[in-house]
mmCIF file of C-alpha atoms in Angstrom:
data_model
loop_
_atom_site.group_PDB
_atom_site.id
_atom_site.type_symbol
_atom_site.label_atom_id
_atom_site.label_comp_id
_atom_site.label_asym_id
_atom_site.label_seq_id
_atom_site.Cartn_x
_atom_site.Cartn_y
_atom_site.Cartn_z
ATOM 1 C CA MET A 463 -42.423 -14.819 80.541
ATOM 2 C CA PHE A 464 -43.663 -16.874 83.462
ATOM 3 C CA VAL A 465 -44.432 -20.398 84.583
ATOM 4 C CA PHE A 466 -47.115 -21.183 87.134
ATOM 5 C CA VAL A 467 -46.293 -23.588 89.950
ATOM 6 C CA CYS A 468 -48.347 -25.340 92.615
ATOM 7 C CA ALA A 469 -48.679 -23.222 95.750
ATOM 8 C CA GLY A 470 -48.564 -26.396 97.823
ATOM 9 C CA CYS A 471 -45.447 -28.159 96.585
ATOM 10 C CA GLY A 472 -43.867 -25.928 93.941
ATOM 11 C CA ALA A 473 -44.305 -28.367 91.035
ATOM 12 C CA GLU A 474 -44.492 -26.711 87.610
ATOM 13 C CA LEU A 475 -48.013 -26.695 86.198
ATOM 14 C CA THR A 476 -47.594 -24.821 82.907
ATOM 15 C CA ALA A 477 -45.288 -24.223 79.985
ATOM 16 C CA PRO A 478 -43.589 -20.775 79.856
ATOM 17 C CA LEU A 479 -46.307 -18.205 79.154
ATOM 18 C CA PHE A 480 -46.546 -14.567 78.044
ATOM 19 C CA GLN A 481 -49.309 -12.325 79.443
ATOM 20 C CA VAL A 482 -51.929 -10.877 77.076
ATOM 21 C CA VAL A 483 -55.297 -9.164 77.447
ATOM 22 C CA LEU A 484 -58.294 -11.183 78.648
ATOM 23 C CA PRO A 485 -60.456 -11.703 75.521
ATOM 24 C CA ASP A 486 -63.883 -10.054 75.407
ATOM 25 C CA HIS A 487 -65.374 -13.507 74.784
ATOM 26 C CA ALA A 488 -63.658 -15.194 77.755
ATOM 27 C CA HIS A 489 -66.971 -15.857 79.568
ATOM 28 C CA GLN A 490 -69.185 -16.023 76.498
ATOM 29 C CA LYS A 491 -71.826 -18.737 76.258
ATOM 30 C CA TYR A 492 -72.605 -19.132 72.576
ATOM 31 C CA GLY A 493 -75.652 -20.873 71.176
ATOM 32 C CA ASN A 494 -76.598 -24.427 72.101
ATOM 33 C CA ALA A 495 -74.530 -27.590 71.568
ATOM 34 C CA ILE A 496 -71.904 -25.506 69.736
ATOM 35 C CA GLN A 497 -68.288 -26.662 69.522
ATOM 36 C CA LEU A 498 -66.206 -23.585 70.340
ATOM 37 C CA PRO A 499 -62.412 -23.655 69.883
ATOM 38 C CA VAL A 500 -59.641 -22.953 72.402
ATOM 39 C CA LEU A 501 -59.902 -19.517 74.014
ATOM 40 C CA MET A 502 -56.198 -18.645 74.392
ATOM 41 C CA GLU A 503 -53.338 -18.744 71.919
ATOM 42 C CA PRO A 504 -50.635 -21.300 72.841
ATOM 43 C CA GLY A 505 -47.956 -19.798 75.071
ATOM 44 C CA THR A 506 -50.177 -17.033 76.483
ATOM 45 C CA PHE A 507 -52.149 -16.370 79.651
ATOM 46 C CA ALA A 508 -54.595 -13.716 80.805
ATOM 47 C CA VAL A 509 -55.891 -12.679 84.207
ATOM 48 C CA GLU A 510 -59.515 -12.142 85.211
ATOM 49 C CA LEU A 511 -59.328 -9.324 87.751
ATOM 50 C CA GLU A 512 -62.911 -9.735 88.956
ATOM 51 C CA PRO A 513 -64.133 -12.573 91.201
ATOM 52 C CA SER A 514 -65.084 -15.585 89.097
ATOM 53 C CA GLY A 515 -66.489 -19.066 89.496
ATOM 54 C CA PRO A 516 -68.474 -20.568 92.383
ATOM 55 C CA PRO A 517 -69.869 -19.811 94.906
ATOM 56 C CA TRP A 518 -72.513 -17.389 93.638
ATOM 57 C CA ARG A 519 -74.681 -14.797 95.395
ATOM 58 C CA ARG A 520 -77.885 -13.107 94.268
ATOM 59 C CA TRP A 521 -78.028 -9.341 93.839
ATOM 60 C CA GLU A 522 -80.278 -8.938 96.901
ATOM 61 C CA GLU A 523 -77.665 -10.612 99.141
ATOM 62 C CA ILE A 524 -74.935 -7.996 98.498
ATOM 63 C CA ASP A 525 -74.975 -4.576 100.197
ATOM 64 C CA SER A 526 -74.506 -1.333 98.285
ATOM 65 C CA ASP A 527 -71.016 -0.632 99.670
ATOM 66 C CA GLU A 528 -69.678 -3.955 98.401
ATOM 67 C CA LEU A 529 -71.337 -3.432 95.022
ATOM 68 C CA ALA A 530 -69.731 0.003 94.708
ATOM 69 C CA ALA A 531 -66.345 -1.424 95.650
ATOM 70 C CA ARG A 532 -66.737 -4.073 92.950
ATOM 71 C CA GLY A 533 -67.682 -1.481 90.337
ATOM 72 C CA ILE A 534 -71.249 -2.750 89.777
ATOM 73 C CA HIS A 535 -73.645 0.145 89.130
ATOM 74 C CA ALA A 536 -76.874 -1.595 88.073
ATOM 75 C CA PRO A 537 -78.756 -4.735 89.136
ATOM 76 C CA VAL A 538 -77.569 -8.151 87.949
ATOM 77 C CA HIS A 539 -79.049 -11.584 88.583
ATOM 78 C CA VAL A 540 -76.083 -13.180 90.354
ATOM 79 C CA LEU A 541 -72.472 -12.295 91.127
ATOM 80 C CA SER A 542 -69.514 -14.556 91.681
ATOM 81 C CA ASP A 543 -68.205 -14.792 95.222
ATOM 82 C CA GLY A 544 -65.070 -16.617 94.098
ATOM 83 C CA ALA A 545 -61.535 -15.316 94.373
ATOM 84 C CA PRO A 546 -60.411 -12.571 91.961
ATOM 85 C CA GLY A 547 -57.361 -13.060 89.752
ATOM 86 C CA ALA A 548 -58.110 -16.380 88.003
ATOM 87 C CA ILE A 549 -55.559 -17.144 85.257
ATOM 88 C CA VAL A 550 -56.744 -18.583 81.951
ATOM 89 C CA ILE A 551 -54.478 -20.582 79.634
ATOM 90 C CA ALA A 552 -54.774 -22.951 76.688
ATOM 91 C CA PRO A 553 -55.355 -26.595 77.728
ATOM 92 C CA GLY A 554 -52.261 -27.636 75.789
ATOM 93 C CA ASP A 555 -50.055 -25.485 78.040
ATOM 94 C CA VAL A 556 -50.956 -27.423 81.208
ATOM 95 C CA ARG A 557 -48.343 -29.668 82.827
ATOM 96 C CA GLY A 558 -48.410 -32.098 85.770
ATOM 97 C CA THR A 559 -52.136 -32.215 86.550
ATOM 98 C CA VAL A 560 -54.758 -34.954 86.874
ATOM 99 C CA LEU A 561 -58.553 -34.836 86.740
ATOM 100 C CA ILE A 562 -60.535 -34.867 89.987
ATOM 101 C CA LEU A 563 -63.257 -37.261 88.852
ATOM 102 C CA GLU A 564 -65.840 -36.298 91.473
ATOM 103 C CA LYS A 565 -65.549 -32.643 90.324
ATOM 104 C CA CYS A 566 -66.036 -33.315 86.602
ATOM 105 C CA GLY A 567 -69.481 -31.722 86.334
ATOM 106 C CA GLY A 568 -71.140 -30.694 83.111
ATOM 107 C CA TYR A 569 -71.413 -33.642 80.766
ATOM 108 C CA CYS A 570 -73.696 -32.104 78.201
ATOM 109 C CA CYS A 571 -70.744 -32.503 75.873
ATOM 110 C CA GLY A 572 -67.845 -31.992 78.296
ATOM 111 C CA LEU A 573 -66.700 -30.279 81.504
ATOM 112 C CA ASP A 574 -68.122 -26.925 82.605
ATOM 113 C CA GLY A 575 -66.235 -26.278 85.858
ATOM 114 C CA ALA A 576 -69.430 -25.551 87.793
ATOM 115 C CA ASP A 577 -68.332 -27.763 90.702
ATOM 116 C CA GLY A 578 -65.101 -25.849 91.281
ATOM 117 C CA PRO A 579 -61.539 -26.920 90.409
ATOM 118 C CA ASN A 580 -61.483 -30.258 88.578
ATOM 119 C CA LEU A 581 -57.712 -30.519 88.039
ATOM 120 C CA ALA A 582 -55.278 -31.363 90.831
ATOM 121 C CA CYS A 583 -51.506 -31.104 91.073
ATOM 122 C CA GLU A 584 -50.168 -34.547 90.159
ATOM 123 C CA ALA A 585 -47.378 -34.230 92.719
ATOM 124 C CA CYS A 586 -49.336 -33.313 95.856
ATOM 125 C CA GLY A 587 -53.047 -33.565 95.006
ATOM 126 C CA LEU A 588 -53.918 -29.886 95.634
ATOM 127 C CA PRO A 589 -56.882 -28.715 93.474
ATOM 128 C CA VAL A 590 -55.310 -26.106 91.203
ATOM 129 C CA ALA A 591 -57.459 -25.455 88.109
ATOM 130 C CA SER A 592 -60.711 -25.943 86.204
ATOM 131 C CA ARG A 593 -60.762 -27.538 82.759
ATOM 132 C CA ILE A 594 -63.606 -26.180 80.596
ATOM 133 C CA ASP A 595 -64.602 -27.921 77.369
ATOM 134 C CA ASP A 596 -68.393 -28.238 77.473
ATOM 135 C CA CYS A 597 -70.484 -27.283 74.449
ATOM 136 C CA SER A 598 -71.137 -23.567 73.822
ATOM 137 C CA LEU A 599 -68.176 -22.636 76.082
ATOM 138 C CA TRP A 600 -64.658 -21.667 75.003
ATOM 139 C CA GLN A 601 -62.147 -24.413 75.753
ATOM 140 C CA ALA A 602 -59.746 -23.275 78.469
ATOM 141 C CA VAL A 603 -58.042 -24.083 81.744
ATOM 142 C CA TRP A 604 -58.592 -21.594 84.565
ATOM 143 C CA LEU A 605 -55.888 -21.697 87.239
ATOM 144 C CA ALA A 606 -57.182 -20.981 90.747
ATOM 145 C CA PRO A 607 -55.410 -17.798 91.949
ATOM 146 C CA ASP A 608 -55.014 -19.042 95.531
ATOM 147 C CA ALA A 609 -53.571 -22.422 94.443
ATOM 148 C CA VAL A 610 -50.762 -21.338 92.098
ATOM 149 C CA ARG A 611 -47.771 -18.995 92.105
ATOM 150 C CA ARG A 612 -46.241 -17.166 89.143
ATOM 151 C CA LEU A 613 -42.461 -17.401 88.648
ATOM 152 C CA PRO A 614 -40.443 -15.489 86.017
ATOM 153 C CA VAL A 615 -38.497 -17.473 83.424
ATOM 154 C CA ASP A 616 -34.872 -16.329 83.316
ATOM 155 C CA GLY A 617 -33.703 -14.968 79.973
ATOM 156 C CA ALA A 618 -37.116 -15.283 78.309
ATOM 157 C CA ASP A 619 -38.411 -11.708 78.357
ATOM 158 C CA VAL A 620 -40.681 -10.808 75.433
ATOM 159 C CA ALA A 621 -41.152 -7.116 74.618
ATOM 160 C CA PRO A 622 -44.671 -6.075 73.523
ATOM 161 C CA LEU A 623 -45.034 -5.096 69.891
ATOM 162 C CA SER A 624 -45.494 -1.447 68.962
ATOM 163 C CA TRP A 625 -48.725 -0.283 67.321
ATOM 164 C CA ALA A 626 -46.919 -0.061 63.976
ATOM 165 C CA GLU A 627 -45.579 -3.604 64.379
ATOM 166 C CA LEU A 628 -49.040 -4.921 65.218
ATOM 167 C CA VAL A 629 -50.537 -3.371 62.084
ATOM 168 C CA ALA A 630 -47.656 -4.663 59.954
ATOM 169 C CA GLU A 631 -48.088 -8.156 61.393
ATOM 170 C CA GLY A 632 -51.665 -8.021 60.128
ATOM 171 C CA ARG A 633 -53.291 -10.562 62.468
ATOM 172 C CA SER A 634 -56.878 -9.497 61.970
ATOM 173 C CA THR A 635 -59.951 -11.449 63.075
ATOM 174 C CA PRO A 636 -62.274 -12.430 60.198
ATOM 175 C CA PRO A 637 -65.931 -11.524 60.788
ATOM 176 C CA LEU A 638 -67.173 -14.869 59.415
ATOM 177 C CA GLU A 639 -66.200 -18.398 60.338
ATOM 178 C CA PRO A 640 -67.526 -21.963 60.174
ATOM 179 C CA ILE A 641 -69.506 -23.071 63.226
ATOM 180 C CA THR A 642 -69.854 -26.705 64.290
ATOM 181 C CA SER A 643 -72.533 -28.176 66.533
ATOM 182 C CA TRP A 644 -73.468 -31.641 67.767
ATOM 183 C CA ASP A 645 -77.138 -31.387 66.767
ATOM 184 C CA GLY A 646 -76.757 -32.520 63.149
ATOM 185 C CA PRO A 647 -78.594 -35.438 61.542
ATOM 186 C CA ARG A 648 -78.448 -38.615 63.623
ATOM 187 C CA LEU A 649 -76.558 -36.732 66.349
ATOM 188 C CA GLY A 650 -73.607 -36.185 64.052
ATOM 189 C CA LEU A 651 -71.743 -32.946 63.408
ATOM 190 C CA ASN A 652 -73.551 -30.045 61.777
ATOM 191 C CA HIS A 653 -71.625 -27.242 60.031
ATOM 192 C CA TRP A 654 -72.668 -23.795 58.789
ATOM 193 C CA TRP A 655 -71.109 -20.437 57.964
ATOM 194 C CA SER A 656 -71.788 -17.794 60.588
ATOM 195 C CA TRP A 657 -70.848 -14.482 62.091
ATOM 196 C CA SER A 658 -67.812 -14.931 64.318
ATOM 197 C CA PRO A 659 -68.610 -15.332 68.035
ATOM 198 C CA ARG A 660 -65.517 -13.185 68.673
ATOM 199 C CA TRP A 661 -67.053 -10.348 66.688
ATOM 200 C CA GLU A 662 -70.389 -10.676 68.463
ATOM 201 C CA ALA A 663 -68.652 -10.454 71.858
ATOM 202 C CA ALA A 664 -66.534 -7.479 70.719
ATOM 203 C CA ALA A 665 -69.662 -5.723 69.455
ATOM 204 C CA GLY A 666 -71.449 -6.353 72.757
ATOM 205 C CA ARG A 667 -68.702 -4.624 74.716
ATOM 206 C CA ALA A 668 -68.299 -1.795 72.206
ATOM 207 C CA LEU A 669 -72.068 -1.216 72.083
ATOM 208 C CA ALA A 670 -72.131 -0.511 75.828
ATOM 209 C CA HIS A 671 -69.404 2.112 75.381
ATOM 210 C CA LEU A 672 -71.116 3.556 72.281
ATOM 211 C CA LEU A 673 -74.362 4.049 74.157
ATOM 212 C CA THR A 674 -72.541 5.724 77.036
ATOM 213 C CA ALA A 675 -70.695 8.026 74.612
ATOM 214 C CA SER A 676 -73.950 8.869 72.797
ATOM 215 C CA GLU A 677 -75.165 10.962 75.755
ATOM 216 C CA GLY A 678 -78.665 9.854 74.802
ATOM 217 C CA ARG A 679 -78.461 11.246 71.260
ATOM 218 C CA PRO A 680 -78.484 9.410 67.906
ATOM 219 C CA VAL A 681 -75.116 8.076 66.747
ATOM 220 C CA THR A 682 -73.860 7.639 63.192
ATOM 221 C CA VAL A 683 -71.167 5.040 62.471
ATOM 222 C CA PRO A 684 -69.037 4.397 59.367
ATOM 223 C CA GLY A 685 -70.731 2.498 56.552
ATOM 224 C CA GLY A 686 -70.129 -1.079 55.554
ATOM 225 C CA LEU A 687 -69.384 -3.741 58.150
ATOM 226 C CA THR A 688 -69.253 -1.252 61.051
ATOM 227 C CA GLU A 689 -72.770 -0.139 60.208
ATOM 228 C CA GLU A 690 -73.912 -3.742 59.995
ATOM 229 C CA MET A 691 -72.544 -4.340 63.501
ATOM 230 C CA PHE A 692 -74.157 -1.386 65.259
ATOM 231 C CA ARG A 693 -76.721 0.533 63.178
ATOM 232 C CA ARG A 694 -79.798 -1.613 63.850
ATOM 233 C CA VAL A 695 -79.347 -1.765 67.625
ATOM 234 C CA LEU A 696 -78.368 1.905 67.972
ATOM 235 C CA ASP A 697 -81.469 2.954 66.043
ATOM 236 C CA ALA A 698 -83.648 0.775 68.279
ATOM 237 C CA LEU A 699 -82.223 2.026 71.586
ATOM 238 C CA LEU A 700 -81.533 5.704 70.892
ATOM 239 C CA PRO A 701 -83.991 8.474 69.931
ATOM 240 C CA ALA A 702 -84.236 9.745 66.358
ATOM 241 C CA GLY A 703 -83.479 13.236 65.090
ATOM 242 C CA PRO A 704 -80.745 15.830 65.640
ATOM 243 C CA PRO A 705 -78.413 16.629 67.204
ATOM 244 C CA VAL A 706 -76.415 13.584 66.111
ATOM 245 C CA ARG A 707 -73.086 12.365 67.475
ATOM 246 C CA ARG A 708 -70.644 11.008 64.893
ATOM 247 C CA ALA A 709 -68.469 7.938 65.452
ATOM 248 C CA VAL A 710 -65.431 7.324 63.203
ATOM 249 C CA MET A 711 -62.635 4.776 62.983
ATOM 250 C CA ALA A 712 -59.297 5.928 64.440
ATOM 251 C CA GLY A 713 -55.991 4.291 65.231
ATOM 252 C CA PRO A 714 -52.473 3.566 64.018
ATOM 253 C CA ARG A 715 -51.814 4.149 60.294
ATOM 254 C CA LEU A 716 -55.219 5.752 59.810
ATOM 255 C CA PRO A 717 -55.515 9.462 58.940
ATOM 256 C CA ALA A 718 -55.839 11.750 61.951
ATOM 257 C CA PRO A 719 -59.472 11.820 63.084
ATOM 258 C CA ASP A 720 -61.523 14.918 62.381
ATOM 259 C CA VAL A 721 -61.577 17.363 65.257
ATOM 260 C CA ASP A 722 -65.383 17.443 65.024
ATOM 261 C CA ALA A 723 -65.707 13.661 65.523
ATOM 262 C CA ASP A 724 -67.573 12.921 68.739
ATOM 263 C CA ILE A 725 -66.661 9.236 69.167
ATOM 264 C CA LEU A 726 -63.585 7.278 68.067
ATOM 265 C CA LEU A 727 -63.650 3.507 67.487
ATOM 266 C CA VAL A 728 -60.108 2.551 68.514
ATOM 267 C CA PRO A 729 -58.069 -0.627 69.093
ATOM 268 C CA VAL A 730 -56.960 -2.166 72.363
ATOM 269 C CA HIS A 731 -53.373 -3.439 72.415
ATOM 270 C CA PRO A 732 -53.662 -7.250 72.607
ATOM 271 C CA GLN A 733 -50.580 -7.610 74.827
ATOM 272 C CA THR A 734 -50.643 -4.588 77.145
ATOM 273 C CA GLY A 735 -54.352 -3.745 77.271
ATOM 274 C CA GLU A 736 -53.559 -0.128 76.363
ATOM 275 C CA THR A 737 -56.349 1.688 74.519
ATOM 276 C CA TRP A 738 -55.045 3.665 71.554
ATOM 277 C CA ALA A 739 -55.372 7.404 72.019
ATOM 278 C CA ALA A 740 -55.134 10.098 69.356
ATOM 279 C CA PRO A 741 -51.781 11.908 69.559
ATOM 280 C CA SER A 742 -53.417 15.280 68.843
ATOM 281 C CA GLN A 743 -54.294 17.270 71.914
ATOM 282 C CA ASP A 744 -57.184 18.875 69.984
ATOM 283 C CA VAL A 745 -59.156 15.647 69.836
ATOM 284 C CA SER A 746 -61.456 15.259 72.841
ATOM 285 C CA ALA A 747 -63.776 12.581 71.481
ATOM 286 C CA SER A 748 -64.975 9.640 73.555
ATOM 287 C CA LEU A 749 -63.074 6.397 72.944
ATOM 288 C CA VAL A 750 -64.875 3.115 72.208
ATOM 289 C CA PRO A 751 -62.503 0.114 72.546
ATOM 290 C CA LEU A 752 -62.390 -2.771 70.077
ATOM 291 C CA PRO A 753 -60.177 -5.883 70.178
ATOM 292 C CA PHE A 754 -57.214 -5.251 67.924
ATOM 293 C CA GLY A 755 -58.014 -8.069 65.480
ATOM 294 C CA VAL A 756 -61.597 -6.830 64.983
ATOM 295 C CA TRP A 757 -60.495 -3.202 64.683
ATOM 296 C CA LEU A 758 -57.812 -4.135 62.131
ATOM 297 C CA TRP A 759 -60.346 -5.849 59.870
ATOM 298 C CA LEU A 760 -62.716 -2.861 60.101
ATOM 299 C CA ALA A 761 -59.929 -0.343 59.488
ATOM 300 C CA PHE A 762 -58.175 -2.293 56.725
ATOM 301 C CA PRO A 763 -60.672 -4.793 55.270
ATOM 302 C CA GLU A 764 -59.090 -7.769 53.558
ATOM 303 C CA PRO A 765 -60.324 -8.109 49.967
ATOM 304 C CA HIS A 766 -61.128 -11.480 48.493
ATOM 305 C CA LEU A 767 -58.034 -12.380 46.467
ATOM 306 C CA PRO A 768 -57.232 -15.400 44.314
ATOM 307 C CA ALA A 769 -55.122 -17.942 46.214
ATOM 308 C CA PRO A 770 -52.044 -19.771 44.860
ATOM 309 C CA ALA A 771 -53.068 -23.067 43.331
ATOM 310 C CA SER A 772 -51.718 -26.385 44.573
ATOM 311 C CA GLY A 773 -51.692 -30.006 43.544
ATOM 312 C CA VAL A 774 -51.894 -30.758 39.825
ATOM 313 C CA MET A 775 -52.471 -27.158 38.680
ATOM 314 C CA PRO A 776 -49.479 -25.500 36.908
ATOM 315 C CA ASP A 777 -47.130 -23.246 38.836
ATOM 316 C CA GLY A 778 -48.159 -19.604 38.787
ATOM 317 C CA VAL A 779 -51.857 -20.305 38.261
ATOM 318 C CA LEU A 780 -54.222 -18.643 40.759
ATOM 319 C CA ARG A 781 -57.279 -20.490 41.993
ATOM 320 C CA ASP A 782 -60.231 -18.089 42.045
ATOM 321 C CA ASP A 783 -62.244 -19.569 44.912
ATOM 322 C CA PRO A 784 -65.601 -17.884 45.569
ATOM 323 C CA PRO A 785 -65.802 -15.607 48.620
ATOM 324 C CA ALA A 786 -67.266 -16.956 51.834
ATOM 325 C CA PRO A 787 -71.081 -16.862 51.798
ATOM 326 C CA HIS A 788 -72.756 -14.117 53.798
ATOM 327 C CA PRO A 789 -74.676 -15.427 56.824
ATOM 328 C CA CYS A 790 -78.418 -15.602 56.360
ATOM 329 C CA SER A 791 -78.996 -13.977 59.786
ATOM 330 C CA LEU A 792 -78.572 -10.395 60.964
ATOM 331 C CA PHE A 793 -75.478 -9.536 62.959
ATOM 332 C CA ARG A 794 -76.322 -9.547 66.669
ATOM 333 C CA PRO A 795 -74.062 -8.169 69.416
ATOM 334 C CA ASP A 796 -73.633 -10.639 72.254
ATOM 335 C CA PRO A 797 -76.242 -9.698 74.910
ATOM 336 C CA GLY A 798 -74.355 -11.242 77.836
ATOM 337 C CA VAL A 799 -71.175 -9.303 77.073
ATOM 338 C CA PHE A 800 -73.224 -6.128 76.493
ATOM 339 C CA TRP A 801 -74.999 -6.305 79.860
ATOM 340 C CA HIS A 802 -71.830 -7.381 81.693
ATOM 341 C CA THR A 803 -70.053 -4.288 80.344
ATOM 342 C CA LEU A 804 -72.864 -1.774 80.735
ATOM 343 C CA VAL A 805 -73.592 -2.479 84.418
ATOM 344 C CA ARG A 806 -69.890 -1.807 85.144
ATOM 345 C CA LEU A 807 -69.857 1.647 83.535
ATOM 346 C CA PRO A 808 -70.651 4.419 86.067
ATOM 347 C CA ALA A 809 -72.785 6.240 83.480
ATOM 348 C CA VAL A 810 -75.412 3.470 83.722
ATOM 349 C CA ARG A 811 -76.623 5.145 86.908
ATOM 350 C CA SER A 812 -78.218 7.876 84.760
ATOM 351 C CA PRO A 813 -81.975 7.384 84.229
ATOM 352 C CA TRP A 814 -81.834 7.236 80.417
ATOM 353 C CA LEU A 815 -79.202 4.472 80.404
ATOM 354 C CA ARG A 816 -81.089 2.553 83.108
ATOM 355 C CA GLU A 817 -84.113 2.660 80.815
ATOM 356 C CA ILE A 818 -82.013 1.350 77.908
ATOM 357 C CA LEU A 819 -80.807 -1.475 80.164
ATOM 358 C CA ARG A 820 -84.408 -2.401 80.961
ATOM 359 C CA THR A 821 -85.516 -2.021 77.327
ATOM 360 C CA SER A 822 -82.735 -4.243 76.027
ATOM 361 C CA HIS A 823 -83.753 -6.987 78.464
ATOM 362 C CA ARG A 824 -87.413 -6.751 77.393
ATOM 363 C CA THR A 825 -86.650 -6.741 73.669
ATOM 364 C CA ARG A 826 -83.745 -9.195 73.724
ATOM 365 C CA ALA A 827 -85.198 -11.454 71.021
ATOM 366 C CA GLY A 828 -85.505 -8.571 68.556
ATOM 367 C CA LEU A 829 -82.173 -6.866 69.307
ATOM 368 C CA PHE A 830 -79.850 -9.749 70.088
#
């Protein structure tokens, strides 16, 4: 475990933190006037390896050698020219900082960090972080990599869980959740039941890998919720007819994947970032990564079960609450996450994937 301290004076700026994987939805912008929750679990941090934050440069202003070095293989509108290595933490894990009032841009419903660091070290005044809490953005604090240092905490090492321990722990991510916005009647709160933004971001990233693994051929996916996530978009972007490539679920505690499976939908370890790989040397299928919580729900769906009653009901009685309502809208992979992922995959340089990239931009309203 680590604490982050001010690079200027050494004052502690965070609680002790354990490193985890940067969430797929870390830079997601979701809807309009939506109240998104805190991005990171308390006591954790993640690192954005790419440059992030202001200043920004347009695609035309960056030469091909720099783009290749940054792993960008297709045109994008703008790219960050900020420092790589920003550290994201939960706002509740911040210590010893004060707001820089003249840097508190945003104000649709909160702070968006567009003006650069808006938190300063309370001890010496050095700008050290950006607090983000504006509508449609995940609440977080991003520590500036050139303004903080990471120090280990003595005697507080935390070993990552094994795959078996992760499955046994059972921390899956539900596909549906309540969404809150500020555009309700009389500018009050408005609530509805929706597809999870986390799932939409995960599907956006996985879709880019699925298309790459398709090799330009149709892809079949498992039925049920997996099909609801991917079938419609895959059918729209890929040609029809044989030969077909088959995608199946694979991972810890699942039966060994068939040797004739072409694509495996597998989990990413939430602490180490390791992508699960089939132990059999005979399996040569392409791997499509999914966040562990999303993969766990797809692999081991949680049935709707009666919940223990509380209050005035007798002990031992189960309350049979109705299941959560199904959203009235189609599931839509997050387009921003999809494009962000696809332009960073070398395969996008092939003509057929470039055409899919262009098609998905033209038909965004219908696909996403």
